[in-house]
């Protein structure tokens, strides 16, 4: 056992049955990530009512919806570097608290005379994006530390599927809040939930070697499978050398495999950001639903995406165990899933609301199956740069959050329809397949020069 593991004396010997603390850790990460995605989607649910009250045009709405991603993208590399230097627990907990405060503040827009509405909303959503930047690199670090390689596909799929579960639970809740109490209540309720989540995170998240409930058998199981159990303790004890150097970044950007992964994640996230920004508005404006009906209708594709995410992670790990092929295990579900996701284009030619929602559900089931990007990052990130690598990966992926809301806003403003927007989203599903099958090549851990 490593000397990091010796810091905390496990309560049972390695010969006894292992505990399953890592399962509780991934459940907590899943719940935190669900709140994370709900906070991103607040304006999507409240936006139609807020836009009517505040006089927002489709183009203004598109820019406001994109504000989160501008900051989220810009802050990814600094956020990942902070995680590497100061450890996951402090940085992640601070991030949850800060983004929750800025979420709540959005409910005050328009109540203070003299403040420009569009600029204020853009600024607050920009600040939410900056605060959320360390969240997914933090998730990836926790998975790399707590899970052996053969379980990372499932673990990563679980926290990644929170984006769908979030809307299954929170889209109806937020729709009801808008309907019953007005759009401002959405921001206040979600801000309060985030602050409660901060306290829970601080109470239960620890490194494997320091967790009070883990035993020696589980610790040995994680370490034997490649889990980086000393990651957090090493960052706490060692001289804190910054991982963000241009040499390190250049090595990531000069690698063909990494560039293919980055492109693929960007394309997958085009679908993600359509769903968390414009989809509820699409249901209201294009399909004629009211906001409460849209909240419940959005839950159906989200539930299918959640099921697809769990299925993709499970089958990815199963393929890896049975074949030993990391390429087949990660790329196989991804290709199948993205092929299903192209069904979103078929919504252009259907009139029935139920059929459009069904096609969306199939598309998001496929997208869920294909959402293995973070598992791939846990497989390929250099050991010394887990946070920085995750930050660069998430930066490229979330450029889609800038592009998608703005492009869709302009398309809707110019054509009065979402048809071309759906074609735009579906084309990126095909580009994802190209990126992972042609550009990436063999999946393996990148070794620094």
Coordinates of C-alpha atoms in Angstrom, one line a residue:
X1 CA 0.0 0.0 0.0
X2 CA 1.2 3.5 -0.8
X3 CA 2.4 5.8 2.0
X4 CA -0.7 8.0 1.1
X5 CA -2.9 5.2 2.2
X6 CA -1.0 4.9 5.4
X7 CA -2.0 8.4 6.5
X8 CA -5.4 7.0 7.6
X9 CA -5.6 3.6 9.3
X10 CA -8.5 1.7 7.7
X11 CA -10.9 0.1 10.2
X12 CA -10.7 -3.4 8.7
X13 CA -8.0 -5.5 7.3
X14 CA -7.6 -6.2 3.6
X15 CA -8.6 -9.8 4.1
X16 CA -12.1 -8.8 5.1
X17 CA -15.0 -7.9 2.8
X18 CA -14.4 -4.5 1.2
X19 CA -16.6 -1.6 1.9
X20 CA -18.4 0.3 -0.9
X21 CA -17.7 3.9 0.1
X22 CA -17.0 4.7 -3.5
X23 CA -20.6 4.0 -4.4
X24 CA -21.8 6.6 -1.9
X25 CA -19.3 9.1 -3.3
X26 CA -20.6 8.7 -6.9
X27 CA -24.2 9.1 -5.6
X28 CA -23.2 12.4 -4.0
X29 CA -21.4 13.5 -7.1
X30 CA -24.5 12.6 -9.1
X31 CA -26.8 14.7 -6.9
X32 CA -24.4 17.7 -6.9
X33 CA -24.1 17.5 -10.7
X34 CA -27.9 17.4 -11.0
X35 CA -28.2 20.7 -9.2
X36 CA -25.3 22.0 -11.3
X37 CA -27.3 21.3 -14.5
X38 CA -30.5 22.5 -13.1
X39 CA -28.9 25.9 -12.4
X40 CA -27.7 26.0 -16.0
X41 CA -31.3 25.4 -17.2
X42 CA -33.0 27.9 -14.9
X43 CA -33.3 30.6 -17.6
X44 CA -34.4 28.0 -20.2
X45 CA -37.5 27.3 -18.0
X46 CA -38.0 30.8 -16.7
X47 CA -36.9 32.5 -20.0
X48 CA -40.2 32.6 -21.8
X49 CA -42.0 34.3 -18.8
X50 CA -39.0 36.5 -18.0
X51 CA -38.6 37.5 -21.7
X52 CA -42.3 38.5 -21.8
X53 CA -42.0 40.6 -18.7
X54 CA -38.6 42.1 -19.5
X55 CA -39.1 42.5 -23.2
X56 CA -36.4 40.3 -24.5
X57 CA -36.0 39.4 -28.2
X58 CA -35.0 35.9 -29.5
X59 CA -31.5 37.2 -30.3
X60 CA -31.1 38.8 -26.8
X61 CA -32.4 35.6 -25.3
X62 CA -29.8 33.6 -27.3
X63 CA -27.0 35.8 -26.0
X64 CA -28.2 35.6 -22.4
X65 CA -28.4 31.8 -22.7
X66 CA -24.9 31.7 -24.1
X67 CA -23.4 33.9 -21.3
X68 CA -22.9 30.9 -19.0
X69 CA -20.8 29.1 -21.5
X70 CA -18.5 32.1 -22.3
X71 CA -17.3 32.2 -18.7
X72 CA -17.4 28.4 -18.3
X73 CA -15.1 28.0 -21.3
X74 CA -12.7 30.7 -20.3
X75 CA -12.4 29.4 -16.7
X76 CA -11.9 25.8 -17.5
X77 CA -8.1 25.8 -17.6
X78 CA -7.7 28.0 -14.5
X79 CA -10.3 25.9 -12.7
X80 CA -8.5 22.7 -13.6
X81 CA -5.2 24.1 -12.5
X82 CA -6.7 25.2 -9.2
X83 CA -8.0 21.7 -8.6
X84 CA -4.5 20.2 -9.2
X85 CA -2.8 22.7 -6.9
X86 CA -5.2 23.0 -4.0
X87 CA -7.2 19.8 -4.2
X88 CA -10.8 19.0 -5.2
X89 CA -12.6 19.5 -1.9
X90 CA -11.9 23.1 -1.2
X91 CA -12.2 24.4 -4.8
X92 CA -15.3 22.4 -5.6
X93 CA -17.1 23.3 -2.4
X94 CA -16.3 27.0 -2.9
X95 CA -17.6 26.7 -6.5
X96 CA -20.9 25.3 -5.5
X97 CA -21.5 28.1 -2.9
X98 CA -20.5 30.9 -5.3
X99 CA -22.6 29.7 -8.3
X100 CA -25.6 29.2 -6.0
X101 CA -25.4 32.8 -4.8
X102 CA -25.2 34.2 -8.4
X103 CA -28.1 31.9 -9.4
X104 CA -30.3 33.4 -6.7
X105 CA -29.3 36.9 -7.7
X106 CA -30.8 36.5 -11.2
X107 CA -34.2 36.6 -9.5
X108 CA -33.6 40.2 -8.6
X109 CA -33.1 41.4 -12.2
X110 CA -35.6 44.1 -13.2
X111 CA -36.4 45.0 -9.6
X112 CA -33.7 47.6 -9.2
X113 CA -34.3 50.7 -11.3
X114 CA -31.5 51.9 -13.5
X115 CA -29.8 48.5 -14.1
X116 CA -29.9 47.4 -17.8
X117 CA -31.8 44.1 -17.9
X118 CA -29.9 42.3 -20.7
X119 CA -26.5 43.3 -19.4
X120 CA -27.3 42.4 -15.9
X121 CA -28.7 38.9 -16.8
X122 CA -25.7 38.3 -19.1
X123 CA -23.3 39.3 -16.3
X124 CA -24.9 37.1 -13.7
X125 CA -25.1 34.1 -15.9
X126 CA -21.5 34.7 -16.9
X127 CA -20.5 34.6 -13.2
X128 CA -22.5 31.4 -12.7
X129 CA -20.5 29.9 -15.6
X130 CA -17.2 31.0 -14.1
X131 CA -18.0 29.5 -10.7
X132 CA -19.1 26.2 -12.2
X133 CA -15.9 25.7 -14.2
X134 CA -14.2 23.4 -11.7
X135 CA -17.2 21.1 -11.3
X136 CA -16.7 18.6 -14.1
X137 CA -12.9 18.5 -13.9
X138 CA -13.5 18.0 -10.2
X139 CA -15.9 15.1 -10.9
X140 CA -13.2 13.5 -13.2
X141 CA -10.6 13.8 -10.4
X142 CA -12.9 12.2 -7.9
X143 CA -13.6 9.3 -10.3
X144 CA -9.9 8.9 -11.1
X145 CA -9.1 8.8 -7.4
X146 CA -12.0 6.6 -6.2
X147 CA -12.6 4.1 -9.0
X148 CA -10.5 1.4 -10.6
X149 CA -10.2 1.5 -14.4
X150 CA -12.8 -1.2 -15.0
X151 CA -15.5 0.8 -13.1
X152 CA -14.8 4.3 -14.5
X153 CA -17.1 4.0 -17.5
X154 CA -20.0 3.3 -15.3
X155 CA -19.0 5.9 -12.7
X156 CA -18.4 8.6 -15.3
X157 CA -21.7 7.7 -17.0
X158 CA -23.5 8.1 -13.6
X159 CA -22.3 11.6 -12.9
X160 CA -22.7 12.6 -16.6
X161 CA -26.3 11.3 -16.7
X162 CA -27.1 13.8 -14.0
X163 CA -27.7 16.3 -16.8
X164 CA -30.7 14.3 -17.8
X165 CA -31.9 13.3 -14.4
X166 CA -31.7 17.0 -13.5
X167 CA -34.3 18.0 -16.0
X168 CA -36.5 14.9 -15.1
X169 CA -36.7 16.2 -11.6
X170 CA -36.2 20.0 -11.9
X171 CA -37.8 20.9 -15.2
X172 CA -41.3 20.0 -13.8
X173 CA -40.4 21.6 -10.5
X174 CA -39.2 24.8 -12.2
X175 CA -42.2 24.8 -14.5
X176 CA -44.5 24.6 -11.5
X177 CA -42.7 27.4 -9.7
X178 CA -43.0 29.7 -12.8
X179 CA -46.7 28.8 -13.1
X180 CA -47.5 29.2 -9.4
X181 CA -45.1 31.8 -8.1
X182 CA -43.6 33.6 -11.1
X183 CA -40.3 33.2 -12.9
X184 CA -38.2 34.8 -10.1
X185 CA -39.0 31.9 -7.7
X186 CA -37.0 29.5 -9.9
X187 CA -33.7 31.3 -9.2
X188 CA -34.3 31.8 -5.5
X189 CA -35.3 28.1 -4.9
X190 CA -32.3 26.8 -6.9
X191 CA -29.9 29.1 -5.2
X192 CA -31.0 27.9 -1.7
X193 CA -30.7 24.2 -2.8
X194 CA -27.1 24.9 -4.0
X195 CA -26.1 26.4 -0.6
X196 CA -27.5 23.3 1.1
X197 CA -25.5 21.1 -1.3
X198 CA -22.3 22.9 -0.3
X199 CA -22.7 21.9 3.3
X200 CA -23.4 18.2 2.3
X201 CA -20.4 18.1 0.0
X202 CA -18.0 19.4 2.7
X203 CA -19.4 16.9 5.2
X204 CA -19.0 13.7 3.1
X205 CA -16.3 14.2 0.4
X206 CA -12.8 13.1 1.4
X207 CA -9.9 11.5 -0.5
X208 CA -9.9 7.6 -0.4
X209 CA -6.9 7.5 1.9
X210 CA -8.5 9.8 4.4
X211 CA -12.1 8.8 4.3
X212 CA -13.3 7.7 7.8
X213 CA -15.6 4.9 6.5
X214 CA -13.3 3.1 4.0
X215 CA -11.5 -0.1 4.9
X216 CA -8.2 -1.6 3.7
X217 CA -9.9 -4.0 1.3
X218 CA -11.7 -1.4 -0.7
X219 CA -8.6 0.8 -0.7
X220 CA -6.5 -2.0 -2.0
X221 CA -9.2 -2.9 -4.7
X222 CA -9.2 0.7 -5.9
X223 CA -5.4 1.0 -6.0
X224 CA -4.9 -2.4 -7.7
X225 CA -7.3 -1.3 -10.5
X226 CA -5.4 1.9 -11.2
X227 CA -7.3 4.3 -8.9
X228 CA -5.1 7.3 -8.0
X229 CA -5.9 7.1 -4.3
X230 CA -3.0 9.4 -3.3
X231 CA -4.0 12.2 -5.7
X232 CA -5.7 14.5 -3.2
X233 CA -3.2 13.8 -0.4
X234 CA -0.2 14.4 -2.7
X235 CA -1.6 17.8 -3.6
X236 CA -2.1 18.6 0.0
X237 CA 1.4 17.6 1.2
X238 CA 3.6 18.4 -1.7
X239 CA 5.2 21.7 -2.7
X240 CA 2.3 23.1 -4.8
X241 CA 3.9 23.5 -8.2
X242 CA 1.4 25.0 -10.8
X243 CA 0.3 22.5 -13.4
X244 CA -0.7 25.3 -15.8
X245 CA 2.3 25.9 -17.9
X246 CA 2.3 26.5 -21.6
X247 CA 4.5 23.5 -22.1
X248 CA 1.9 21.3 -20.4
X249 CA -0.9 22.8 -22.4
X250 CA 1.1 22.5 -25.7
X251 CA 1.6 18.8 -25.1
X252 CA -2.1 18.3 -24.7
X253 CA -3.0 20.4 -27.8
X254 CA -0.2 18.8 -30.0
X255 CA -1.6 15.3 -29.5
X256 CA -3.9 14.0 -32.3
X257 CA -5.8 11.7 -30.0
X258 CA -6.5 14.5 -27.6
X259 CA -7.6 16.9 -30.4
X260 CA -10.0 14.3 -31.7
X261 CA -11.5 13.8 -28.2
X262 CA -11.9 17.5 -27.8
X263 CA -13.7 17.9 -31.2
X264 CA -16.0 15.0 -30.3
X265 CA -16.9 16.4 -27.0
X266 CA -17.7 19.8 -28.6
X267 CA -20.1 18.1 -31.1
X268 CA -21.8 16.0 -28.4
X269 CA -22.3 19.2 -26.3
X270 CA -24.1 20.9 -29.2
X271 CA -27.0 18.5 -28.5
X272 CA -26.6 19.0 -24.7
X273 CA -26.8 22.8 -25.0
X274 CA -29.7 22.8 -27.3
X275 CA -31.5 20.7 -24.7
X276 CA -30.6 22.8 -21.7
X277 CA -31.1 26.2 -23.4
X278 CA -33.6 26.2 -26.3
X279 CA -35.6 23.0 -25.9
X280 CA -38.2 24.2 -23.4
X281 CA -38.6 27.4 -25.5
X282 CA -39.0 25.2 -28.6
X283 CA -41.8 23.3 -27.0
X284 CA -43.6 26.5 -26.2
X285 CA -43.0 28.5 -29.4
X286 CA -42.9 25.8 -32.0
X287 CA -45.1 23.1 -30.5
X288 CA -47.7 25.3 -28.7
X289 CA -47.3 23.9 -25.2
X290 CA -47.7 26.1 -22.1
X291 CA -44.8 26.5 -19.7
X292 CA -46.1 23.9 -17.3
X293 CA -46.7 21.4 -20.1
X294 CA -43.3 22.1 -21.5
X295 CA -41.6 21.4 -18.2
X296 CA -43.2 17.9 -18.0
X297 CA -42.7 17.3 -21.8
X298 CA -39.0 18.1 -21.4
X299 CA -38.8 15.4 -18.7
X300 CA -39.5 12.6 -21.1
X301 CA -36.4 13.0 -23.3
X302 CA -34.4 13.8 -20.2
X303 CA -35.5 10.5 -18.6
X304 CA -34.5 8.6 -21.8
X305 CA -31.1 10.4 -21.8
X306 CA -30.6 9.3 -18.2
X307 CA -31.4 5.7 -19.0
X308 CA -29.1 5.9 -22.1
X309 CA -26.3 7.3 -20.0
X310 CA -26.4 4.5 -17.5
X311 CA -26.7 1.9 -20.2
X312 CA -23.8 3.4 -22.1
X313 CA -21.5 3.3 -19.1
X314 CA -22.6 -0.2 -18.1
X315 CA -22.1 -1.7 -21.5
X316 CA -18.8 0.1 -22.0
X317 CA -17.3 -1.4 -18.9
X318 CA -18.8 -4.8 -19.8
X319 CA -17.2 -4.7 -23.2
X320 CA -13.9 -3.8 -21.6
X321 CA -14.1 -6.6 -19.1
X322 CA -14.9 -9.2 -21.8
X323 CA -12.7 -8.1 -24.6
X324 CA -9.9 -6.0 -22.9
X325 CA -10.2 -3.5 -25.8
X326 CA -10.5 0.0 -24.6
X327 CA -11.1 1.2 -28.1
X328 CA -14.1 -1.1 -28.6
X329 CA -15.5 -0.4 -25.1
X330 CA -15.5 3.4 -25.5
X331 CA -16.0 3.9 -29.2
X332 CA -18.7 1.2 -29.8
X333 CA -21.4 2.7 -27.6
X334 CA -20.5 6.2 -28.8
X335 CA -21.0 5.4 -32.5
X336 CA -24.3 3.6 -31.8
X337 CA -25.5 6.4 -29.6
X338 CA -24.7 9.2 -32.0
X339 CA -26.4 7.4 -34.8
X340 CA -29.6 7.3 -32.8
X341 CA -29.1 10.9 -31.8
X342 CA -29.4 12.0 -35.5
X343 CA -33.2 11.2 -35.1
X344 CA -33.5 14.8 -33.8
X345 CA -33.5 15.9 -37.5
X346 CA -36.7 13.9 -38.1
X347 CA -38.6 16.3 -35.9
X348 CA -38.6 18.8 -38.8
X349 CA -41.1 16.6 -40.7
X350 CA -43.6 15.7 -38.0
X351 CA -46.6 17.7 -36.8
X352 CA -47.9 15.7 -33.8
X353 CA -46.5 17.0 -30.5
X354 CA -46.3 13.5 -29.1
X355 CA -44.3 12.2 -32.0
X356 CA -41.8 15.1 -31.8
X357 CA -41.3 14.5 -28.1
X358 CA -40.8 10.8 -28.9
X359 CA -38.2 11.5 -31.5
X360 CA -36.4 13.8 -29.1
X361 CA -36.5 11.0 -26.5
X362 CA -34.9 8.6 -28.9
X363 CA -32.2 11.2 -29.8
X364 CA -31.4 11.9 -26.1
X365 CA -31.4 8.2 -25.3
X366 CA -28.7 7.8 -28.0
X367 CA -26.8 10.9 -26.8
X368 CA -26.9 9.4 -23.3
X369 CA -25.3 6.1 -24.6
X370 CA -22.6 8.1 -26.3
X371 CA -21.7 10.3 -23.3
X372 CA -18.5 8.6 -22.5
X373 CA -16.2 11.5 -22.9
X374 CA -15.3 11.8 -19.2
X375 CA -14.6 8.1 -19.0
X376 CA -12.3 8.5 -21.9
X377 CA -10.6 11.4 -20.2
X378 CA -10.1 9.2 -17.1
X379 CA -8.4 6.7 -19.4
X380 CA -6.1 9.1 -21.3
X381 CA -5.3 12.1 -19.0
X382 CA -1.6 12.3 -17.9
X383 CA -1.4 11.3 -14.3
X384 CA 0.3 14.6 -13.3
X385 CA -2.4 16.7 -15.0
X386 CA -5.8 15.2 -14.2
X387 CA -7.3 18.6 -13.4
X388 CA -5.7 20.6 -16.2
X389 CA -6.5 17.9 -18.8
X390 CA -10.1 17.8 -17.7
X391 CA -10.2 21.6 -17.9
X392 CA -8.9 21.7 -21.4
X393 CA -11.3 19.0 -22.4
X394 CA -14.2 20.7 -20.9
X395 CA -13.2 24.1 -22.3
X396 CA -13.4 22.7 -25.9
X397 CA -16.6 20.8 -25.2
X398 CA -18.4 23.8 -23.8
X399 CA -17.5 26.1 -26.7
X400 CA -20.7 24.5 -27.9
X401 CA -22.5 26.4 -25.1
X402 CA -21.4 29.6 -26.7
X403 CA -22.1 28.6 -30.3
X404 CA -25.4 26.7 -30.0
X405 CA -27.6 29.2 -28.2
X406 CA -26.5 32.1 -30.4
X407 CA -26.7 30.2 -33.7
X408 CA -30.2 28.9 -32.8
X409 CA -31.3 32.4 -31.7
X410 CA -30.2 33.8 -35.1
X411 CA -31.8 30.9 -37.0
X412 CA -35.1 31.3 -35.2
X413 CA -35.0 35.1 -35.6
X414 CA -34.3 34.8 -39.4
X415 CA -36.6 32.0 -40.3
X416 CA -39.3 32.1 -37.6
X417 CA -38.8 28.3 -37.2
X418 CA -36.6 25.8 -35.4
X419 CA -36.3 23.5 -38.5
X420 CA -32.8 24.5 -39.5
X421 CA -31.7 24.6 -35.9
X422 CA -32.6 20.9 -35.6
X423 CA -30.6 20.1 -38.7
X424 CA -27.6 22.1 -37.3
X425 CA -27.8 20.0 -34.1
X426 CA -28.2 16.7 -35.9
X427 CA -25.2 17.3 -38.2
X428 CA -22.9 17.6 -35.2
X429 CA -24.0 14.0 -34.2
X430 CA -22.4 12.8 -37.4
X431 CA -19.3 14.8 -36.9
X432 CA -18.9 13.2 -33.4
X433 CA -18.7 9.8 -35.1
X434 CA -16.1 11.1 -37.5
X435 CA -14.0 12.6 -34.7
X436 CA -13.8 9.4 -32.6
X437 CA -13.5 6.8 -35.4
X438 CA -11.1 8.7 -37.7
X439 CA -9.2 11.3 -35.8
X440 CA -8.7 9.9 -32.3
X441 CA -7.0 6.6 -33.1
X442 CA -6.1 4.2 -30.3
X443 CA -7.2 5.3 -26.9
X444 CA -4.3 5.2 -24.4
X445 CA -3.0 7.2 -21.5
X446 CA -0.9 10.2 -22.7
X447 CA 2.6 10.2 -21.2
X448 CA 4.2 13.6 -20.9
X449 CA 7.5 14.2 -22.6

